[in-house]
XYZ file of C-alpha atoms in Angstrom:
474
model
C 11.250 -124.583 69.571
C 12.261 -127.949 68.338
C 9.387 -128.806 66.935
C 8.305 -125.274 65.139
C 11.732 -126.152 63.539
C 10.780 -129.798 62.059
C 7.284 -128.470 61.078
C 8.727 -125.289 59.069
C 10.974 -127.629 57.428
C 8.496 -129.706 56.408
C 6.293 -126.791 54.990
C 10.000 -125.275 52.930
C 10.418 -129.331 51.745
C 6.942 -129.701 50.310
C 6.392 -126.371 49.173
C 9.341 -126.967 46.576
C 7.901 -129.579 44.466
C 4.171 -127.962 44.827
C 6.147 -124.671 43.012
C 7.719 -126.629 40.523
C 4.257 -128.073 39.421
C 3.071 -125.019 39.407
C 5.690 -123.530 37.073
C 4.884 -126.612 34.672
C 1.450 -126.145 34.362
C 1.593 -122.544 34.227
C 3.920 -123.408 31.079
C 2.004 -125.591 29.723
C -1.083 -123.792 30.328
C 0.627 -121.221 28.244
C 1.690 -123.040 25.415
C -1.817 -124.582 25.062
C -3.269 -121.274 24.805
C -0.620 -120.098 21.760
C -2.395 -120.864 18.546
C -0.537 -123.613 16.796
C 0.256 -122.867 13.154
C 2.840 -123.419 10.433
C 4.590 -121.543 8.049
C 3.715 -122.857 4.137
C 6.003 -121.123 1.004
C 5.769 -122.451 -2.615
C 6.629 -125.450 -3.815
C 8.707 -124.802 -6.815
C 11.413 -122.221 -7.170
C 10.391 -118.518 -7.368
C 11.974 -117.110 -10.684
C 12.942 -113.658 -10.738
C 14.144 -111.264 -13.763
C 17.459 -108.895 -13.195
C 16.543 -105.419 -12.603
C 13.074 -105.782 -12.025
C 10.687 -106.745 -8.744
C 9.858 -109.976 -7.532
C 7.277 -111.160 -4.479
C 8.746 -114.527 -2.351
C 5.178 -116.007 -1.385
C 5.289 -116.578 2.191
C 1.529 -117.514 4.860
C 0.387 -118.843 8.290
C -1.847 -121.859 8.002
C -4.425 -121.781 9.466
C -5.058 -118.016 8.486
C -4.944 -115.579 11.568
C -3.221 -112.213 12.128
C 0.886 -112.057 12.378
C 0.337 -108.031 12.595
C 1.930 -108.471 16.516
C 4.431 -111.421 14.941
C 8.218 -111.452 14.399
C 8.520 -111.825 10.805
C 12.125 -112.591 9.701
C 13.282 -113.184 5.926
C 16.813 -114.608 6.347
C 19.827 -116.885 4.583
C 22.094 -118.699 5.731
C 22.700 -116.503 9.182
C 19.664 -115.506 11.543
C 21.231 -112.636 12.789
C 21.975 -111.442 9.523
C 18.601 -110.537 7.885
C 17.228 -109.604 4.523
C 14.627 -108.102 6.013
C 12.883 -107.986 9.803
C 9.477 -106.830 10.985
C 9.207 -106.707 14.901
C 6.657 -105.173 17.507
C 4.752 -104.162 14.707
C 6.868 -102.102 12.385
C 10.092 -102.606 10.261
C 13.274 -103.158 11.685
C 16.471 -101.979 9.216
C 19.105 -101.399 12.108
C 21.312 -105.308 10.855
C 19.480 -105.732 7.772
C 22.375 -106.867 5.153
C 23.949 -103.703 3.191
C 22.990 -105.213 -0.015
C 19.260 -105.241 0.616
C 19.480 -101.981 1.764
C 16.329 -99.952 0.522
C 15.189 -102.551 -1.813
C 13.029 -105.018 0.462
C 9.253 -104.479 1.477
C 7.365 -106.897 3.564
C 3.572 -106.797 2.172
C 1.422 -105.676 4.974
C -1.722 -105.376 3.097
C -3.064 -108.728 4.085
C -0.756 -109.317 7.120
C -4.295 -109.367 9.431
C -4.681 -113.199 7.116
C -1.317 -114.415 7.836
C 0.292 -112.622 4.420
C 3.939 -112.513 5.097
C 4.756 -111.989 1.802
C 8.501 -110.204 0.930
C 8.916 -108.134 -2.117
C 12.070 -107.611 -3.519
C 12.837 -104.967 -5.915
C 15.809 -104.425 -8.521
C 16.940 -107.701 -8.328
C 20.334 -108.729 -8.754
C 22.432 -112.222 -9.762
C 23.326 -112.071 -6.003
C 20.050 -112.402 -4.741
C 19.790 -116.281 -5.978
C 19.556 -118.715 -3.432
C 17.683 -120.178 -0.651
C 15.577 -117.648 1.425
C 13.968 -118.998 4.826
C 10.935 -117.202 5.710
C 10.705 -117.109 9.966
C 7.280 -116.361 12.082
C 7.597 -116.459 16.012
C 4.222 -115.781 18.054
C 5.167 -115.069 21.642
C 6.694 -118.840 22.915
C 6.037 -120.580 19.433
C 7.447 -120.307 16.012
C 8.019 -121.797 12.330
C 9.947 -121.365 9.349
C 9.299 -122.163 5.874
C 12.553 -122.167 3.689
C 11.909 -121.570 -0.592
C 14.544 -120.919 -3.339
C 14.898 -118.097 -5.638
C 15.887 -118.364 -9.103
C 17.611 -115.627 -11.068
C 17.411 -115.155 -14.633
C 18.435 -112.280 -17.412
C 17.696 -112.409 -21.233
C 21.000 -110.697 -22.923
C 21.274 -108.838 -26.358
C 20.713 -110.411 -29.982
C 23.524 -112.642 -31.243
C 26.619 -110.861 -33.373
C 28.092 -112.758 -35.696
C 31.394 -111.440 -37.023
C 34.727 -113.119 -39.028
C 37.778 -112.736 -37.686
C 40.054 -114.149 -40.082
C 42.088 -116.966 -41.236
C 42.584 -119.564 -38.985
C 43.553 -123.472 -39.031
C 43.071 -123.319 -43.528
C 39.579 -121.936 -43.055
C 37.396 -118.675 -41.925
C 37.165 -118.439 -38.232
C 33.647 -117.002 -37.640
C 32.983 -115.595 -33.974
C 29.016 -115.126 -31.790
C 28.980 -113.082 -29.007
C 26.576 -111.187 -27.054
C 26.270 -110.146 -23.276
C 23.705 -109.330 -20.587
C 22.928 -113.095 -19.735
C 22.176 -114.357 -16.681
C 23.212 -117.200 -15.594
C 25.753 -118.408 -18.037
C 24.200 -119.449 -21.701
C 25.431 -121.722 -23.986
C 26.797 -120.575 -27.495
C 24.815 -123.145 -30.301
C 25.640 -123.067 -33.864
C 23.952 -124.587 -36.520
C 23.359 -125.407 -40.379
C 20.838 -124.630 -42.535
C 18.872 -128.244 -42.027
C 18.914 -126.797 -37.908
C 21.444 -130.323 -37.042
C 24.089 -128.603 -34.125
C 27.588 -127.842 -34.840
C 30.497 -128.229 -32.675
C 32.045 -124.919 -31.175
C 35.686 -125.357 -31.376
C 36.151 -122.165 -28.407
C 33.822 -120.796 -25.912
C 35.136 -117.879 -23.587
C 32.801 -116.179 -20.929
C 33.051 -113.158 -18.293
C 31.231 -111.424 -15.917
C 30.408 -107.522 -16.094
C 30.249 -105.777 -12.851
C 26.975 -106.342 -12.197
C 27.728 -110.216 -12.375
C 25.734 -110.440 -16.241
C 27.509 -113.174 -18.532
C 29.282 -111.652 -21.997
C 29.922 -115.196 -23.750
C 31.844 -115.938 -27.005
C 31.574 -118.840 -28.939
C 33.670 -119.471 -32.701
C 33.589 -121.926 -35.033
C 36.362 -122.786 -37.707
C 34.756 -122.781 -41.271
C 36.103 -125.002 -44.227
C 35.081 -124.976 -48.081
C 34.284 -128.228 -48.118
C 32.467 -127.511 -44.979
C 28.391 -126.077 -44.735
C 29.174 -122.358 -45.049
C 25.463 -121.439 -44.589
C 25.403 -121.078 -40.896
C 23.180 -119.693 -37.777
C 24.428 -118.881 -34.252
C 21.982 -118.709 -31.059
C 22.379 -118.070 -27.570
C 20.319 -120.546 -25.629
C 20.104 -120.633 -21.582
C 18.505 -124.005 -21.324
C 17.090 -124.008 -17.044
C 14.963 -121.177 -18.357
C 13.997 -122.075 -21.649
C 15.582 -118.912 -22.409
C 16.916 -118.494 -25.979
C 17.520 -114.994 -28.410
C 16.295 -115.704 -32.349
C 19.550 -116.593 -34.407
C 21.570 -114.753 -36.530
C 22.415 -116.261 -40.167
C 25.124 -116.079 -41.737
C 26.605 -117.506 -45.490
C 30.392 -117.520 -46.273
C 30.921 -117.644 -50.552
C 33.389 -119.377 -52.155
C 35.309 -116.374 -53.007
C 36.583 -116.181 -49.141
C 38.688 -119.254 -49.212
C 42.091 -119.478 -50.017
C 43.352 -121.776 -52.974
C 46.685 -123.265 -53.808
C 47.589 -121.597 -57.530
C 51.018 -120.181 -58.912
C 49.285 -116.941 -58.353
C 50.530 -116.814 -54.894
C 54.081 -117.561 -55.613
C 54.494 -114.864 -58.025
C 52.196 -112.245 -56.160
C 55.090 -112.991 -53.167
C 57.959 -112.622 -55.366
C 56.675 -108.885 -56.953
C 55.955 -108.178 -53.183
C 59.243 -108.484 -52.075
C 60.345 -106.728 -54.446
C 57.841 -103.402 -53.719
C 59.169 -103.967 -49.879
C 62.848 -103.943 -50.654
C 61.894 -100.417 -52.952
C 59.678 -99.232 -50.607
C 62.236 -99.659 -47.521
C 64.732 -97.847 -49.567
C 62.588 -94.780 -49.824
C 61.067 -94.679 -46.547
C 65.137 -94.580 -45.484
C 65.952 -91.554 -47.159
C 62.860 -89.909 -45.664
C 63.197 -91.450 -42.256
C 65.054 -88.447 -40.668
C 62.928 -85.823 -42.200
C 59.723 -87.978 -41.079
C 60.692 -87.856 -37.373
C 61.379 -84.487 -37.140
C 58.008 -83.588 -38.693
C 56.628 -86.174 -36.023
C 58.330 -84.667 -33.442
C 56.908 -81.136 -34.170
C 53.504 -83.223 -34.872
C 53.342 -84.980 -31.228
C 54.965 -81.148 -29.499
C 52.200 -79.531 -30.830
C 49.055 -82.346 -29.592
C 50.711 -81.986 -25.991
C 50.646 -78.438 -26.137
C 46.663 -78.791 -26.774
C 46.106 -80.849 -24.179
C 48.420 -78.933 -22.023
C 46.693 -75.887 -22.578
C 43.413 -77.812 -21.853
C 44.962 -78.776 -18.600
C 45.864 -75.168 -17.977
C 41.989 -74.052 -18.414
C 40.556 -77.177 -16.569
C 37.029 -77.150 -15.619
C 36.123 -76.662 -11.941
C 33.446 -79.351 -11.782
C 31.786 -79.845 -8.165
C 28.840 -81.977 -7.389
C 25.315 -81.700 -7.861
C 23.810 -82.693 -4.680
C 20.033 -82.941 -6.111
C 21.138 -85.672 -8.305
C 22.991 -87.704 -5.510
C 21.695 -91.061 -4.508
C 20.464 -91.036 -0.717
C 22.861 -93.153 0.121
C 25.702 -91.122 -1.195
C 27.507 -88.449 1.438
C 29.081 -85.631 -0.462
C 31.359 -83.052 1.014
C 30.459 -79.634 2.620
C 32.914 -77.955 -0.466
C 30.934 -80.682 -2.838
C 34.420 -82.051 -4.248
C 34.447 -85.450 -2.477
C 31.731 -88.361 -2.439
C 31.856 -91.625 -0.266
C 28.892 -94.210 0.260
C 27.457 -94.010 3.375
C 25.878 -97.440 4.104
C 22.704 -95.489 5.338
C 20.014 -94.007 3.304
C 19.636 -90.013 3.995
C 16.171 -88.753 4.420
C 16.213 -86.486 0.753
C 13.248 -85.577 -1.146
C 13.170 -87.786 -4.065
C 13.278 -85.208 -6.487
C 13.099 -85.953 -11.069
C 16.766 -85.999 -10.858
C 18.018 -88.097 -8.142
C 19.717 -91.580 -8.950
C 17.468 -94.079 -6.777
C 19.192 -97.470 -7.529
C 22.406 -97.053 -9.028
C 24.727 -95.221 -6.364
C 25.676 -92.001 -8.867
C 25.639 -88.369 -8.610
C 26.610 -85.667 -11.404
C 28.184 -82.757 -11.949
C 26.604 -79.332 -11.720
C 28.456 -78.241 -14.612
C 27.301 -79.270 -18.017
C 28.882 -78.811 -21.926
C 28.077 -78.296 -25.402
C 30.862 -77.289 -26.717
C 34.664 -76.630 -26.252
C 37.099 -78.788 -24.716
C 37.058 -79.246 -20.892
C 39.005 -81.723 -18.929
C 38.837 -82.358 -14.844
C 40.826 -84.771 -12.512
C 39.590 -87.163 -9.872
C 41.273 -89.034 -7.297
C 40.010 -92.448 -6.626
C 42.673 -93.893 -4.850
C 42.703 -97.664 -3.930
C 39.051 -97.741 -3.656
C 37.915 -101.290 -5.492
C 34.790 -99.939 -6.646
C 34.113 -96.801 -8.359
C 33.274 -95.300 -12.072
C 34.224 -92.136 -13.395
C 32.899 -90.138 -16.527
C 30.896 -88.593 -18.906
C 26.859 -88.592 -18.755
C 24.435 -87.413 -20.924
C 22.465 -84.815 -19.221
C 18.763 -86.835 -20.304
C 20.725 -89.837 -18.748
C 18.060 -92.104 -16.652
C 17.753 -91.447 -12.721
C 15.119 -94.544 -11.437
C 15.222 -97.892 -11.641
C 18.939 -99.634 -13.035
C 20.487 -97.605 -15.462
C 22.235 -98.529 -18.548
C 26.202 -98.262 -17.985
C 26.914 -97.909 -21.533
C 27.074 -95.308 -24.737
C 23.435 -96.718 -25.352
C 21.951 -95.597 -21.975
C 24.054 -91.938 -22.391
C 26.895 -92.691 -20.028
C 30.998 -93.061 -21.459
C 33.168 -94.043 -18.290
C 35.495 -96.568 -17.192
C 35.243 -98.405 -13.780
C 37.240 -100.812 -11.013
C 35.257 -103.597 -9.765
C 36.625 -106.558 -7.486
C 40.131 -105.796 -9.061
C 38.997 -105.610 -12.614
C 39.725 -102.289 -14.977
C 37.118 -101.954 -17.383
C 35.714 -99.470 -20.348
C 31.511 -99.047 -19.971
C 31.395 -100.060 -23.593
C 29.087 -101.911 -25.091
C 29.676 -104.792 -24.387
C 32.243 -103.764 -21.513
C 36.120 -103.873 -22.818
C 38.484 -105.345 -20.028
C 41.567 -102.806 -19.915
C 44.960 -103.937 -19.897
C 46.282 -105.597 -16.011
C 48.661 -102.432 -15.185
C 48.688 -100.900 -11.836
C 44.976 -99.854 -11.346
C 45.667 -95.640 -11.533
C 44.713 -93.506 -8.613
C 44.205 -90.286 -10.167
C 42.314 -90.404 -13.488
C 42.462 -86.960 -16.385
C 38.861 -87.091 -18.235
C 39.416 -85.000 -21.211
C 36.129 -83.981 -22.977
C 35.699 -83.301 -26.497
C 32.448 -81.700 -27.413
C 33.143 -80.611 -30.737
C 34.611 -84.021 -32.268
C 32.355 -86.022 -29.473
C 35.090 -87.872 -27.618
C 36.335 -88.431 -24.261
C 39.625 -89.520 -23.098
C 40.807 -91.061 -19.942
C 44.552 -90.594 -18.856
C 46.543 -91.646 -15.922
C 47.181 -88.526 -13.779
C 50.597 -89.859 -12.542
C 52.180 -90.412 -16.242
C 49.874 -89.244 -18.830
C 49.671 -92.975 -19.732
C 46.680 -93.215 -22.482
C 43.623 -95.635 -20.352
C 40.819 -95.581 -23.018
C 39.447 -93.632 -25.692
C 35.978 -93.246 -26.981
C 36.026 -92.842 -30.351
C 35.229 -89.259 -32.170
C 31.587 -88.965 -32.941
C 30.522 -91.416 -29.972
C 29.251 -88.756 -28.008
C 26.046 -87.070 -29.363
C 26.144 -82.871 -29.520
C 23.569 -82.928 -26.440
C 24.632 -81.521 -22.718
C 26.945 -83.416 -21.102
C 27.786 -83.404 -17.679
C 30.433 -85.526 -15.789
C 28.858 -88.840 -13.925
C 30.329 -90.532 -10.918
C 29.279 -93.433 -8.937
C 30.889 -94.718 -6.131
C 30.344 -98.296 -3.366
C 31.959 -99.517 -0.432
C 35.146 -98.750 0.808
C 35.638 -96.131 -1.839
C 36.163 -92.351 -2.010
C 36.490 -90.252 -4.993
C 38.119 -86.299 -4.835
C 37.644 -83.558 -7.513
C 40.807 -81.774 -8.351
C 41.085 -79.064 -8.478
C-alpha cells in the first residue's frame, strides 16, 4: 500500500506540468491559427459639414471578412460607444444618447474588411477624435482618426450704429459659423484694418453669431469692406462694401452753438405745454392701457384648446394619453415615418391650425433647461435639421443650458430674469404677430413684430430634450 501511494504521487506530480504544457500550446496553437491583421483609418482629418452626412473611413489589412467581428466606434470611454456591431448585427442598448438614430455602420462591403461608420446630421459636438475597434475571437486592433467640423454662416451685414469716439462706428455681423470666424475689414486697395471690438456667441445648436466694429474718422478711408473669414477651412463669405460721405461727420461751426441755444428754448416751451396736458394725458392713457387688457383678457377668456398632433411627433418624443403633455423619451418608438413627422429635430405640432382671429394657449415648461415653444408655419420642414427661425416658418423662443433666447434671425438673447415656467403665446393672425408673456405676471417676454407672420396656416410648434416636460393648459 506504501508503494501504490509513492507511485500515484508521482503520476499527480508529473501530470501537472504535462497539463500546463498542454494548456500553452493549446493557446498558442490558437492564437497561431487567428488571422493576424490591423486596423488602417485615414491619414488626415475627416472634415465634416453641420447638418449634413459624413462617412469616417475605417478597413482590415489584409482584406478578409469582419461580418462575425466586434466592430466598436468609440471616444474617449470603451464602454460608452458611438456605435457597436456584435454577433453579427447592431447593438444600440449603451450607445451614447446623442448618437441616437443617427449612426450606420456600412455593411455593404463588410465581407472585405469595410468597417466604415456613417454619421448623419452632424453636429459641432461630434468633433473630435473617434477610435475605430475590431476584435476577432482572441485578437484585436484599433485605429484612432479625427473628425473635423465645419459650418459656412450667412453673408456679412454691415450696419452704422452711430457716433462714437468723434467718428461713425460701423458694425459686421453674421451667424451660422462653425467654428469661430474671424471678423476682417478692409479698404478699397484690400490692405487689413484693425477691428477695434469683436463679440461672439453660441446659438443653441453651438453655431458662432460674431460681431466685429470698426470706428470710422474723416480723415480716415471711408470706403470700406467687411468679410467673415474662418481661416483652418479656407472658409470665407464674399464681402460687403460699404462708403461713408462726408456729409456724415460732424464739424465744429457756430451752427451748433446757436442750434443748442433755440433748442433749449423749444424744450423749456414744450415742457410747459406738455404740463398743462399732463393730467388729461394720463387719464386718456389710463382708459388707453384698460381697454388693451380687456382685449387680451377677453382673448384669455376664449383661449384655444390646442392638443398635440401625434403624426407629426418625432419617434423619440412620448406624448400623453389626453395629448396635452410631451417629454423625450431617450428611445426611438417604432412609428411609421409618415410626410409629416419631425425626424431630426425633436418637435411635434399642434392639431389645431389658424388663419385668422386671435387665439392664445398656455404651456407649462417648468424648470426643464431645454425646451422651445411657439408658432409654426403649417408648410414648416419635417426631415433633415430644420430652420429655427422666421425664415424656415417657425416664431418661438427657447431655454438652452440656462440661456433665454428669441428664434430670430439671428437669435436675440432675452433679458437674465428668472427663466418663466408657464409661458401665454398670444397669436395674431390678422396683424401677423405673436406674443409671448409670463403666465405668473403678465410680464411682456418677446414680441414678433406685426406683419412677421405670413397669412398662411399656422399651427403651434413645440420641441422638447432631456430632462424636460412641457403641459398644455388648459
Amino acid at each position: 500500500m506504501k508503494g501504490l501511494s509513492i507511485c500515484h504521487s508521482s503520476i499527480t506530480s508529473s501530470s501537472l506540468p504535462d497539463f500546463i504544457i498542454f494548456f500553452i500550446t493549446f493557446y498558442v496553437q490558437k492564437l497561431e491559427s487567428a488571422t493576424r491583421f490591423t486596423v488602417i483609418g485615414p491619414d488626415q482629418p475627416v472634415t465634416a459639414i453641420v447638418g449634413e452626412a459624413t462617412v469616417l473611413p475605417c478597413h482590415l489589412s489584409p482584406r478578409m471578412s469582419a461580418e462575425n467581428m466586434e466592430v466598436r466606434w468609440f471616444r474617449s470611454e470603451f464602454t460608452s460607444f458611438v456605435h457597436l456591431y456584435q454577433h453579427g448585427k447592431d447593438q444600440y442598448e449603451q450607445q451614447m444618447p446623442e448618437y441616437h438614430g443617427r449612426t450606420e455602420l456600412l455593411k455593404a462591403s463588410i465581407m472585405d474588411g469595410n468597417v466604415a461608420l456613417r454619421i448623419v446630421n452632424v453636429r459641432p459636438s461630434d468633433e473630435g477624435e473617434y477610435r475605430c475597434f475590431v476584435q476577432d475571437d482572441v485578437l484585436y486592433e484599433e485605429a484612432v482618426l479625427d473628425l473635423k467640423v465645419e459650418a459656412s454662416g450667412s453673408a456679412p451685414q454691415i450696419s452704422v450704429e452711430g457716433y462714437q469716439d468723434g467718428g461713425i462706428r460701423v458694425v459686421c455681423q453674421s451667424a451660422g459659423w462653425y467654428p469661430e470666424p474671424e471678423v476682417l475689414w478692409q479698404d478699397r486697395s484690400g490692405q487689413l484694418l484693425s477691428s477695434s471690438t469683436k463679440t461672439k456667441s453660441r446659438d443653441g445648436r453651438g453655431l458662432f453669431e460674431i460681431q466685429g466694429s470698426i470706428i470710422i474718422t474723416e480723415n480716415s478711408n471711408q470706403n470700406l469692406s467687411c468679410s467673415i473669414s474662418n481661416a483652418y477651412f479656407s472658409l470665407e463669405k464674399e464681402p460687403s462694401t460699404f462708403y461713408i460721405s462726408d456729409f456724415f461727420f460732424p464739424r465744429m461751426s457756430p451752427w451748433p452753438v446757436v442750434c443748442s441755444v433755440t433748442l433749449v428754448i423749444l424744450l423749456v416751451f414744450i415742457s410747459l405745454t406738455l404740463f398743462l396736458f399732463m393730467l388729461r394725458g394720463k387719464h386718456l392713457n389710463t382708459i388707453s392701457k384698460l381697454q388693451v387688457d380687456l382685449e387680451w383678457r377677453r382673448s384669455l377668456s376664449d383661449a384655444a384648446n390646442v392638443t398635440l398632433d401625434p403624426n407629426t411627433a418625432h419617434p423619440e418624443l412620448v406624448l400623453s394619453e389626453d395629448r396635452k403633455s410631451v417629454r423625450w423619451g431617450d428611445t426611438p418608438q417604432d412609428l411609421p415615418d409618415n410626410p409629416e413627422r419631425f425626424d431630426t429635430d425633436f418637435c411635434v405640432l399642434g392639431c389645431e391650425g389658424f388663419t385668422s382671429g386671435r387665439h392664445c394657449w398656455e404651456v407649462e415648461v417648468g424648470d426643464g433647461r431645454f425646451w422651445a415653444v411657439g408658432v409654426a408655419r403649417e408648410s414648416v420642414g419635417r426631415k433633415g435639421w430644420i430652420s429655427r427661425s422666421p425664415e424656415g416658418g417657425i416664431w418661438a423662443v427657447e431655454r438652452w443650458w440656462g440661456q433665454f433666447w428669441a428664434l430670430s434671425f439671428p437669435a436675440t438673447p432675452l433679458p437674465k430674469r428668472r427663466a418663466p415656467s408657464r409661458i401665454r403665446v398670444y397669436l395674431d393672425c390678422d396683424w401677423g404677430q405673436v406674443t409671448f408673456i409670463d403666465a405668473r405676471d403678465g410680464a411682456p417676454i418677446f414680441t414678433f413684430l406685426p406683419g412677421s407672420i405670413p397669412g398662411d396656416r399656422i399651427q403651434p410648434w413645440f420641441q422638447v430634450w432631456a430632462e424636460s416636460r412641457l403641459r398644455l393648459h388648459p
